[in-house]
Coordinates of C-alpha atoms in Angstrom, one line a residue:
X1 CA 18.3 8.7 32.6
X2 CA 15.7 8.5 32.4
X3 CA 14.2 9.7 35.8
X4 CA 10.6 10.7 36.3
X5 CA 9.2 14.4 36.2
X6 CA 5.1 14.7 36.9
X7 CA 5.3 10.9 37.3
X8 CA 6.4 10.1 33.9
X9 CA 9.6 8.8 32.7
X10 CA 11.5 12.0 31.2
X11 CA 15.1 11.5 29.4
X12 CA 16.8 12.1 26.0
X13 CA 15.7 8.4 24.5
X14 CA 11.9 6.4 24.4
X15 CA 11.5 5.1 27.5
X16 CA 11.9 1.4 27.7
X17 CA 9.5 -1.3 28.7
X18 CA 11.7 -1.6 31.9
X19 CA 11.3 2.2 32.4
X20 CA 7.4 1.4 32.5
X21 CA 7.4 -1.8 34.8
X22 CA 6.6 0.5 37.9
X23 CA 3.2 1.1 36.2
X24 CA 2.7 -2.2 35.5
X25 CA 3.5 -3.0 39.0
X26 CA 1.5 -0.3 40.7
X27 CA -1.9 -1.6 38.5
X28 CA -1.2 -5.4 39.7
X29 CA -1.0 -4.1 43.5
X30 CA -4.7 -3.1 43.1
X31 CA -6.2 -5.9 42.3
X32 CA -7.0 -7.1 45.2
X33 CA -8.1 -10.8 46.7
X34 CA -11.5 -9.4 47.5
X35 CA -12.2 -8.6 44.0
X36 CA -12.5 -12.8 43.5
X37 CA -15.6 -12.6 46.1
X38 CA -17.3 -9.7 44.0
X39 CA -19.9 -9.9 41.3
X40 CA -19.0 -9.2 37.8
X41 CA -20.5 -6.2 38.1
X42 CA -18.4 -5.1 41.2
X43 CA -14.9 -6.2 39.4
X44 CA -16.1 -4.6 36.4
X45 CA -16.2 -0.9 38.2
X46 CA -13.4 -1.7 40.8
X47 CA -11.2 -2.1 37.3
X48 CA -12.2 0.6 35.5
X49 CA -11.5 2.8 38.3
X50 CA -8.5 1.6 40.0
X51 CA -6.4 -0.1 36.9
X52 CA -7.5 1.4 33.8
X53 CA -7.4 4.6 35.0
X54 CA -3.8 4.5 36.3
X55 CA -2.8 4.0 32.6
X56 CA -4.7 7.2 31.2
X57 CA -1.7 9.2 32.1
X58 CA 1.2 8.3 30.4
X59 CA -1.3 7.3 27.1
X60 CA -1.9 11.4 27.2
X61 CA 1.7 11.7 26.1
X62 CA 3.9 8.4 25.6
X63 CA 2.6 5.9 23.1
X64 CA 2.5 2.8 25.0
X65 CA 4.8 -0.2 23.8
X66 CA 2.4 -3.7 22.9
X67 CA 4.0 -5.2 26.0
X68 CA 3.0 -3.1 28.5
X69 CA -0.3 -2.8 27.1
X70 CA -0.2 -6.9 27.1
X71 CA 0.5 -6.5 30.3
X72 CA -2.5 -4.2 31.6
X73 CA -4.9 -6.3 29.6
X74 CA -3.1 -9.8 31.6
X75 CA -4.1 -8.0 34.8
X76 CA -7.5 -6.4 34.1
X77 CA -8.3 -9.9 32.6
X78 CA -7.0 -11.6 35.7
X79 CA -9.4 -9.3 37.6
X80 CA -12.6 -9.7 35.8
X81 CA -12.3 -13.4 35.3
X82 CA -10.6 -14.9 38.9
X83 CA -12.9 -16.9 41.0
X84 CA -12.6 -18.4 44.2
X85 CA -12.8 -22.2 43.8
X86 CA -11.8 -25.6 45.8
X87 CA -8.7 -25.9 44.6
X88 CA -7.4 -21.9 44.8
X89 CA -8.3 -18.8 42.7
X90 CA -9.1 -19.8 39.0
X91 CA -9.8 -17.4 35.9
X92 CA -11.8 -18.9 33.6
X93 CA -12.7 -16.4 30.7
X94 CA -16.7 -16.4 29.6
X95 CA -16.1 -14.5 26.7
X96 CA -12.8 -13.1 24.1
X97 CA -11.2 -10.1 26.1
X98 CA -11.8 -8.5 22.5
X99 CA -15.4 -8.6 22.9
X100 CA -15.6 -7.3 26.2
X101 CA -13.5 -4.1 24.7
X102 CA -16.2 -3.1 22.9
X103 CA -18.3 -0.1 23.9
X104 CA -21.7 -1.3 25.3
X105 CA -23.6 -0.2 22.4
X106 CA -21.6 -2.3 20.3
X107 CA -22.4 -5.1 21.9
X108 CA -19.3 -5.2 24.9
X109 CA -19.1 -4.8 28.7
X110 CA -17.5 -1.2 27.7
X111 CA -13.9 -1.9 29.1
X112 CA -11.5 0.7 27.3
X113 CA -9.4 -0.9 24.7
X114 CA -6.3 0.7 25.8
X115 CA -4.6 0.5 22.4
X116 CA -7.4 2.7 20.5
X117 CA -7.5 4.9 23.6
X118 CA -3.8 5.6 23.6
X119 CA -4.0 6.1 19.8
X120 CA -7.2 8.6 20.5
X121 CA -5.4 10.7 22.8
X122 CA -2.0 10.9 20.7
X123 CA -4.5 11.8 17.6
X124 CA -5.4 14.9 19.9
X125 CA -2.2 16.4 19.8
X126 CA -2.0 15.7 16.1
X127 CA -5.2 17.5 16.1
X128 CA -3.5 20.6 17.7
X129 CA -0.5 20.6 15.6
X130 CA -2.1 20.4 12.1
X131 CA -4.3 23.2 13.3
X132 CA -1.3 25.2 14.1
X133 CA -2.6 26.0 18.0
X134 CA -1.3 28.7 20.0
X135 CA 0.8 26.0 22.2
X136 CA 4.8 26.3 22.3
X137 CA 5.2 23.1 21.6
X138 CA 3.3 23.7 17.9
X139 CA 5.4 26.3 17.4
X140 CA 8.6 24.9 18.4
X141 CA 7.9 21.6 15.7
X142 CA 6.8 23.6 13.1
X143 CA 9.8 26.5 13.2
X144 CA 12.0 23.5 13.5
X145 CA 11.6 20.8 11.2
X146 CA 8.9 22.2 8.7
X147 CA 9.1 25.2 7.9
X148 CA 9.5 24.7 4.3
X149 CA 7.4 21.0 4.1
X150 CA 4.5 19.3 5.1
X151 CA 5.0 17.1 7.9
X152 CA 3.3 14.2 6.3
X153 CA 5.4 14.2 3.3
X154 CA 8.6 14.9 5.1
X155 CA 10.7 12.1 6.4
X156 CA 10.5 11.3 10.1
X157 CA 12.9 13.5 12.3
X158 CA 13.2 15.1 15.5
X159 CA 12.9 13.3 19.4
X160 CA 11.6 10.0 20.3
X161 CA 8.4 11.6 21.2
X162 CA 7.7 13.3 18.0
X163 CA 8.5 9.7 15.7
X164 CA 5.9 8.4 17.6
X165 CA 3.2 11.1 16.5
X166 CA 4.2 11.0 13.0
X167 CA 3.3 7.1 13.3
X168 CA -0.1 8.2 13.7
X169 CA -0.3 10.7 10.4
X170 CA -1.7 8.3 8.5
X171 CA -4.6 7.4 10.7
X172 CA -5.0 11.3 11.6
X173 CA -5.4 12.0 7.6
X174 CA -7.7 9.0 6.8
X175 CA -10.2 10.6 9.4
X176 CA -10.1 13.9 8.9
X177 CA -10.5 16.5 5.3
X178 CA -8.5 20.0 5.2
X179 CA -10.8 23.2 4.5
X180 CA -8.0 25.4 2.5
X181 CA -7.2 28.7 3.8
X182 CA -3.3 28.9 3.3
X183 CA -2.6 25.4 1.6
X184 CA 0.5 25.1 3.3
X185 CA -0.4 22.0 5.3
X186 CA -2.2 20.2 3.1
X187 CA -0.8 17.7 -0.1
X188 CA -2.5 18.9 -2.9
X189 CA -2.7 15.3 -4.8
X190 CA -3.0 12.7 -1.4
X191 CA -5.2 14.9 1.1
X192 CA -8.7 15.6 1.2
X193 CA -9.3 18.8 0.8
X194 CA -11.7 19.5 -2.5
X195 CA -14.2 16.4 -0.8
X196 CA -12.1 13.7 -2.7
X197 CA -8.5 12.6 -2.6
X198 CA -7.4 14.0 -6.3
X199 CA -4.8 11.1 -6.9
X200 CA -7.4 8.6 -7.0
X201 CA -9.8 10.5 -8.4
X202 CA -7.7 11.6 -11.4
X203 CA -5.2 8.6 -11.3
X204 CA -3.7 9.2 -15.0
X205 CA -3.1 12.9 -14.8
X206 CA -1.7 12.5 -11.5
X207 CA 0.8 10.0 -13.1
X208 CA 2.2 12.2 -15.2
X209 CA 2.7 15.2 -11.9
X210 CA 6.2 16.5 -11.4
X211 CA 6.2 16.8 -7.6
X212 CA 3.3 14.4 -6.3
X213 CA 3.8 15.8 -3.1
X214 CA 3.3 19.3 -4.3
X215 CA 1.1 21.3 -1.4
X216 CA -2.3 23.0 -2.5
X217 CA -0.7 26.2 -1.9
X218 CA 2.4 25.4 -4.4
X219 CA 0.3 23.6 -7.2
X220 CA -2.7 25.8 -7.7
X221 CA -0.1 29.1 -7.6
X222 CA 1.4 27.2 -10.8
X223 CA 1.0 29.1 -13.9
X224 CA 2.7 27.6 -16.6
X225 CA 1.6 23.2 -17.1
X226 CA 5.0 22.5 -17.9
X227 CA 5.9 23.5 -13.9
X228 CA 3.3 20.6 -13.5
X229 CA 3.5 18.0 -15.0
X230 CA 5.7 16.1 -17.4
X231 CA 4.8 16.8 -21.1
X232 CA 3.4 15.6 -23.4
X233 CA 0.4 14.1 -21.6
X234 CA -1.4 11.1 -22.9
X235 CA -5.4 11.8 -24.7
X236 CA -6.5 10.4 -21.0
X237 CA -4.1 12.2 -18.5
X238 CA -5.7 15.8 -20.7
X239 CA -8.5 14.5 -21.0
X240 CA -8.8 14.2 -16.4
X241 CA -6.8 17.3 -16.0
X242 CA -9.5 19.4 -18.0
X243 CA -11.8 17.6 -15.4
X244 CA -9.6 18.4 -12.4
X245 CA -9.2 22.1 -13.7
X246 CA -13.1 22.5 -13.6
X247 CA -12.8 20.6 -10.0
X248 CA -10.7 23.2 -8.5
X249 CA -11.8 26.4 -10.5
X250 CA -13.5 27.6 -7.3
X251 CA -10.8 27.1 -5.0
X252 CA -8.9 29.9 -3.6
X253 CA -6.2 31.1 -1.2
X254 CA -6.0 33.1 1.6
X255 CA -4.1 34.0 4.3
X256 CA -6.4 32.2 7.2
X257 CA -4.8 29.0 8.7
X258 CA -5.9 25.3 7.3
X259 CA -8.6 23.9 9.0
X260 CA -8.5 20.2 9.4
X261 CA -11.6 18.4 10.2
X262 CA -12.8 15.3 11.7
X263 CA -14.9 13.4 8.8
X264 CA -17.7 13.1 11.8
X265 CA -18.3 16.7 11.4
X266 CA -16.6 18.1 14.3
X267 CA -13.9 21.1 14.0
X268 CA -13.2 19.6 17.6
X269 CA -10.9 16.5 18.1
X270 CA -12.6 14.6 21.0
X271 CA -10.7 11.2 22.1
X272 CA -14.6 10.2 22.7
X273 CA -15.8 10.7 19.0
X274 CA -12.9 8.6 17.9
X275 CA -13.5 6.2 20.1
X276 CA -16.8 5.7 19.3
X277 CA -15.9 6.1 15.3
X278 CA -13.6 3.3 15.7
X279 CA -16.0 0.7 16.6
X280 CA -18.8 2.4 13.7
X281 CA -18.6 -1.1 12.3
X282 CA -19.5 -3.4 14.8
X283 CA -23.3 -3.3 14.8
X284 CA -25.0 -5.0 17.6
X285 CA -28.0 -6.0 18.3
X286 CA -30.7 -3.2 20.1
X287 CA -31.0 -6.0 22.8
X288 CA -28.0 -4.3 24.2
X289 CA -29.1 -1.2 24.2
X290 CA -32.2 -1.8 25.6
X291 CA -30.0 -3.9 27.9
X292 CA -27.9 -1.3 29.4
X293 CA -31.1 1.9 29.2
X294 CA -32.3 -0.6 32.4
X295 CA -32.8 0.5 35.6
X296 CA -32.0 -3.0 37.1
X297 CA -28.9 -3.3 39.3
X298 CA -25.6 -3.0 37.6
X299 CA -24.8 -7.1 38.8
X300 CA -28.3 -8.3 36.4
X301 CA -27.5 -5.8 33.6
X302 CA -23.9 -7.9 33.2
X303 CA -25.8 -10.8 33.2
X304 CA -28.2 -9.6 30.8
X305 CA -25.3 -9.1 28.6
X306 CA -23.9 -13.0 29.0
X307 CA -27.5 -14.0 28.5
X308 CA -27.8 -12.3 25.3
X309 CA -24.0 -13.3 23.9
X310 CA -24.8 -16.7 25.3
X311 CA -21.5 -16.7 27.6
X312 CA -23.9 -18.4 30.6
X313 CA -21.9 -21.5 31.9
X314 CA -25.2 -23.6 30.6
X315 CA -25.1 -27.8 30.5
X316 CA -24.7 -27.2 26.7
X317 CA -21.6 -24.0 26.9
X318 CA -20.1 -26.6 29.3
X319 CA -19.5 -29.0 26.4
X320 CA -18.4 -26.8 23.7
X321 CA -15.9 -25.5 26.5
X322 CA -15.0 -29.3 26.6
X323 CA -16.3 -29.0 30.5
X324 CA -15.8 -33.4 32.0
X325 CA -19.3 -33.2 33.2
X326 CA -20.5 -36.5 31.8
X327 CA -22.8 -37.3 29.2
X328 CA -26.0 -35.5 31.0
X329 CA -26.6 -32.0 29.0
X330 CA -30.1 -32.3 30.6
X331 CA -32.4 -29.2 31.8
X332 CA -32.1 -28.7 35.0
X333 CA -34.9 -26.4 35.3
X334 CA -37.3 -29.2 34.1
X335 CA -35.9 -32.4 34.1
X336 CA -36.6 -33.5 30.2
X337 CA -34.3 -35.1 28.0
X338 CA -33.6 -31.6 25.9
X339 CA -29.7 -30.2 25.4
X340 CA -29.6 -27.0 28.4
X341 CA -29.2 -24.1 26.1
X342 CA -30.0 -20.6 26.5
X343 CA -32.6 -20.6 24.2
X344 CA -34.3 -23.4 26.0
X345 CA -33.5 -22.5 29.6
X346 CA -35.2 -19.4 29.8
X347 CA -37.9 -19.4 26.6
X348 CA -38.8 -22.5 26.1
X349 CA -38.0 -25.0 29.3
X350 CA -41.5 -26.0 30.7
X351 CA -41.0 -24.8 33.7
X352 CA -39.7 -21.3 32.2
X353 CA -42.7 -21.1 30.4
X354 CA -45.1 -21.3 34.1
X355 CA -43.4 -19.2 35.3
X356 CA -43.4 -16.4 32.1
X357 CA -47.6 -17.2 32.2
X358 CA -47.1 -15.3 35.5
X359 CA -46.1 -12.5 33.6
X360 CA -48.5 -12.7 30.8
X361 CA -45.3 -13.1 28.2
X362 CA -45.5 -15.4 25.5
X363 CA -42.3 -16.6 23.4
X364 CA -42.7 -18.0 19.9
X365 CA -41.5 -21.3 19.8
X366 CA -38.5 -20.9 17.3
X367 CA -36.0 -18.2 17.0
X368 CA -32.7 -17.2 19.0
X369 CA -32.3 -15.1 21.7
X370 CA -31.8 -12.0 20.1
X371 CA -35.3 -12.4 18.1
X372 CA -37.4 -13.4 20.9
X373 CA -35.9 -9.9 22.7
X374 CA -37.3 -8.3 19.6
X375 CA -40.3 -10.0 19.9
X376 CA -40.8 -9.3 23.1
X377 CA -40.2 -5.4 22.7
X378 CA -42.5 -5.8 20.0
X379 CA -45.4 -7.6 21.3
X380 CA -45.2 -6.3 24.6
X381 CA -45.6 -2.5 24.6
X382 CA -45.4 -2.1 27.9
X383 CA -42.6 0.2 30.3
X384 CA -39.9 -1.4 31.8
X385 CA -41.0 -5.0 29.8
X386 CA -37.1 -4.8 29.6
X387 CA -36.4 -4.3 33.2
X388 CA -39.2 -7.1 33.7
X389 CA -37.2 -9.7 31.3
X390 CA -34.0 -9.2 33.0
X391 CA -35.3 -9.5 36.5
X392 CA -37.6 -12.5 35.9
X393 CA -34.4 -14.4 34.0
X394 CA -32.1 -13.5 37.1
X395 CA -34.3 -15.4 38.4
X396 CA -34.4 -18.3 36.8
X397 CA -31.0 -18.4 37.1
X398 CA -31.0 -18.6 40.5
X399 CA -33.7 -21.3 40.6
X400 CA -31.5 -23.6 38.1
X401 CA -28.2 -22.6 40.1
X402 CA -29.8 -23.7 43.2
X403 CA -31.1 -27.0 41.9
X404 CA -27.5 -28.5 40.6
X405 CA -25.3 -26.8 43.6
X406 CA -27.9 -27.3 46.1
X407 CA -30.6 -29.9 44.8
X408 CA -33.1 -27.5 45.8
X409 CA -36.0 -28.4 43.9
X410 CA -36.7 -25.3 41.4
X411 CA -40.6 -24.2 42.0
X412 CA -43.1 -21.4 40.8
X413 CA -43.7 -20.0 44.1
X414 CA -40.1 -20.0 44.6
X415 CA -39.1 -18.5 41.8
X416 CA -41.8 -15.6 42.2
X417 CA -40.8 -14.8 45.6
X418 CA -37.4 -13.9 43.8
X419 CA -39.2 -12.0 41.6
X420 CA -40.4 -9.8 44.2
X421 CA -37.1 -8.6 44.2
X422 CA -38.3 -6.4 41.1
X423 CA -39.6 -3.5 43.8
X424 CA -36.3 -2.2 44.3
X425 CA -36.2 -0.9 41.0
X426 CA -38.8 1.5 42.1
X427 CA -35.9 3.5 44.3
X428 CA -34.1 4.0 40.9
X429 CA -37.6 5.2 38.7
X430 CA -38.8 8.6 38.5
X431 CA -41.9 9.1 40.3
X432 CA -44.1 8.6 37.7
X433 CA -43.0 5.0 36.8
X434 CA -43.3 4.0 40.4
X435 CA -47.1 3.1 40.2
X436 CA -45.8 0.8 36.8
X437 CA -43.5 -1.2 39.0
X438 CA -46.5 -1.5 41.6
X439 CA -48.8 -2.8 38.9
X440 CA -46.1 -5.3 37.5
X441 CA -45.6 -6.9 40.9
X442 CA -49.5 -7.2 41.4

């Protein structure tokens, strides 16, 4: 024990990390050497449907230890970042793995943060229990070890498995209120159930509460105040339980189930709406979206995305990486004595700026790279100006890369024949934005 059923480990104790090192091996295996020849872009898929997927499984079910989840993230970062170099494979990280965790409209490369996603899917089958499903396994926890309590204020008991779930109670209560039918799930002091959390809303009556743990069922079927709370109350702890009395006046009981409910309006747990509630915080720019509505290859959208979180290996990220490339931070797009920085390499570099007059765009000269993308949507109301940024800084790109690998002089003509490389969008278009891509490329 333990030995594997349906592929996971099954047995009387948690399984160990040992227990889960066959995953762990299994993910490593598909990583291949080819992925250090593929684009970002190309990694980016292979890992999100070869490794990450191999750990959905088990996170339905087991909640993963930190090590094994270390682990994954050692490998899928291994994967994204390894490039073939003179010396062997190398990875060399352009941006915090963190970061590139985040969904894409948050400003990430949207790889799954397996912690939050194991936590999601666990939270699901919280979910079922609190809402007392029709599953066995409901029944079985309920008729077991609560029969007379509530879960939450219970101490932890039963297998393994279930210690893990109650773990997760508190998260599953801070993101979710109770509509009362019963009241035999819900804490009438420390859940949410009347649109506030009464303890802190009344904190001086609730001081003076016999059984603080009391359910809404078992305190509002009180009678007598005494069975309440300890007397005498102080002139404040009346004065908030008159208040609290003309709170819950309207609340009744009936013999219906508790409902919990997600606090994103949804009677539905969905592993997706947590996931994206998780990250509510982390406001990004609407470059990224705009970014990633593209219809540009999948290999320029990802560099769209280091252009915009200035994770390109310019002269001037070089040195802050503490890069030995000498003491010339130089443009190598236009030759004059100015730091290489994003902001100069594709808005404001001389040559840049020929090759934008192409275009009929115009940058301001000051402002980051997120405000001249606002300008630009701004100023330039035309379709697909996005599509028409990212293309035209590929580009560039390509035009500086191929003047300090291969001291092939960059050149307008040279960079517009890249350019051209804009028609294939037009296989990816509706029909009626076809003649648009044909009146951008004339």
């Amino acid at each position: 024990m333990p030995f594997t059923y349906l592929g996971l480990p099954l047995g009387t104790t948690k399984p160990s990390v040992l227990d889960m090192t066959p995953w762990v091996c299994k993910a490593e295996g598909r990583i291949t050497a080819a992925m250090s020849l593929m684009s970002y872009a190309g990694k980016l898929a292979l890992m999100n449907s070869l490794v990450t997927s191999l750990a959905i499984y088990p996170m339905g079910v087991l909640r993963l230890p930190p090590k094994i989840i270390e682990q994954l993230d050692k490998i899928r970062r291994h994967g994204l970042w390894k490039k073939k170099t003179e010396t062997g494979d190398k990875s060399i990280s352009l941006a915090a793995w963190d970061m590139v965790c985040r969904p894409k409209k948050n400003g990430g490369l949207g790889v799954l943060n397996l912690k939050v996603q194991n936590d999601a899917m666990l939270l699901k089958l919280l979910h079922k229990f609190y809402n007392k499903f029709d599953a066995p396994w409901v029944h079985l926890v309920w008729d077991t070890y609560y029969a007379s309590t509530i879960p939450h204020a219970a101490a932890p008991c039963g297998s393994f498995w279930w210690r893990q779930l109650i773990q997760l109670m508190p998260i599953y209560r801070g993101i979710t209120k109770v509509k009362i039918g019963a009241g035999d799930t819900a804490l009438f002091w420390k859940d949410d159930w009347n649109n506030s959390i009464l303890s802190e809303t009344y904190p001086r009556a609730f001081s003076f509460t016999r059984d603080e743990d009391a359910s809404a069922q078992k305190f509002l079927s009180i009678t007598h105040l005494n069975q309440a709370f300890d007397l005498p109350l102080s002139v404040q702890a009346f004065d908030e339980l008159r208040a609290l009395q003309q709170n819950v006046i309207t609340a009744t009981m009936t013999d219906s189930k508790d409902a919990w409910i997600c606090t994103w309006g949804s009677a539905d747990f969905k592993t997706t709406a947590y996931y994206t509630f998780y990250f509510r915080e982390m406001i990004a720019h609407d470059a990224y979206r705009w970014l990633w509505k593209t219809k540009c290859i999948p290999k320029i959208k990802v560099f769209g995305w280091f252009l915009l979180s200035d994770r390109l290996n310019t002269r001037n990220m070089l040195k802050r990486r503490h890069y030995n490339i000498g003491n010339n931070f130089d443009c190598q797009l236009c030759g004059c004595h100015v730091e290489e920085t994003v902001e100069h390499l594709f808005f404001h570099c001389t040559f840049s700026t020929a090759c934008w007059n192409k275009l009929n765009v115009l940058w301001p000269s000051q402002g980051n790279r997120l405000e001249l993308m606002t300008h630009l949507k701004t100023l330039n109301p035309r379709k697909m100006i996005m599509d028409v940024f990212l293309v035209a800084a590929w580009s560039l790109w390509k035009e500086r890369n191929n003047n300090y690998f291969r001291q092939v002089a960059p050149s307008v003509s040279s960079w517009k024949t890249r350019f051209k490389d804009f028609a294939s969008i037009s296989h990816r278009v509706p029909d009626h934005k076809k003649q648009i891509v044909a009146t951008i490329l004339d």
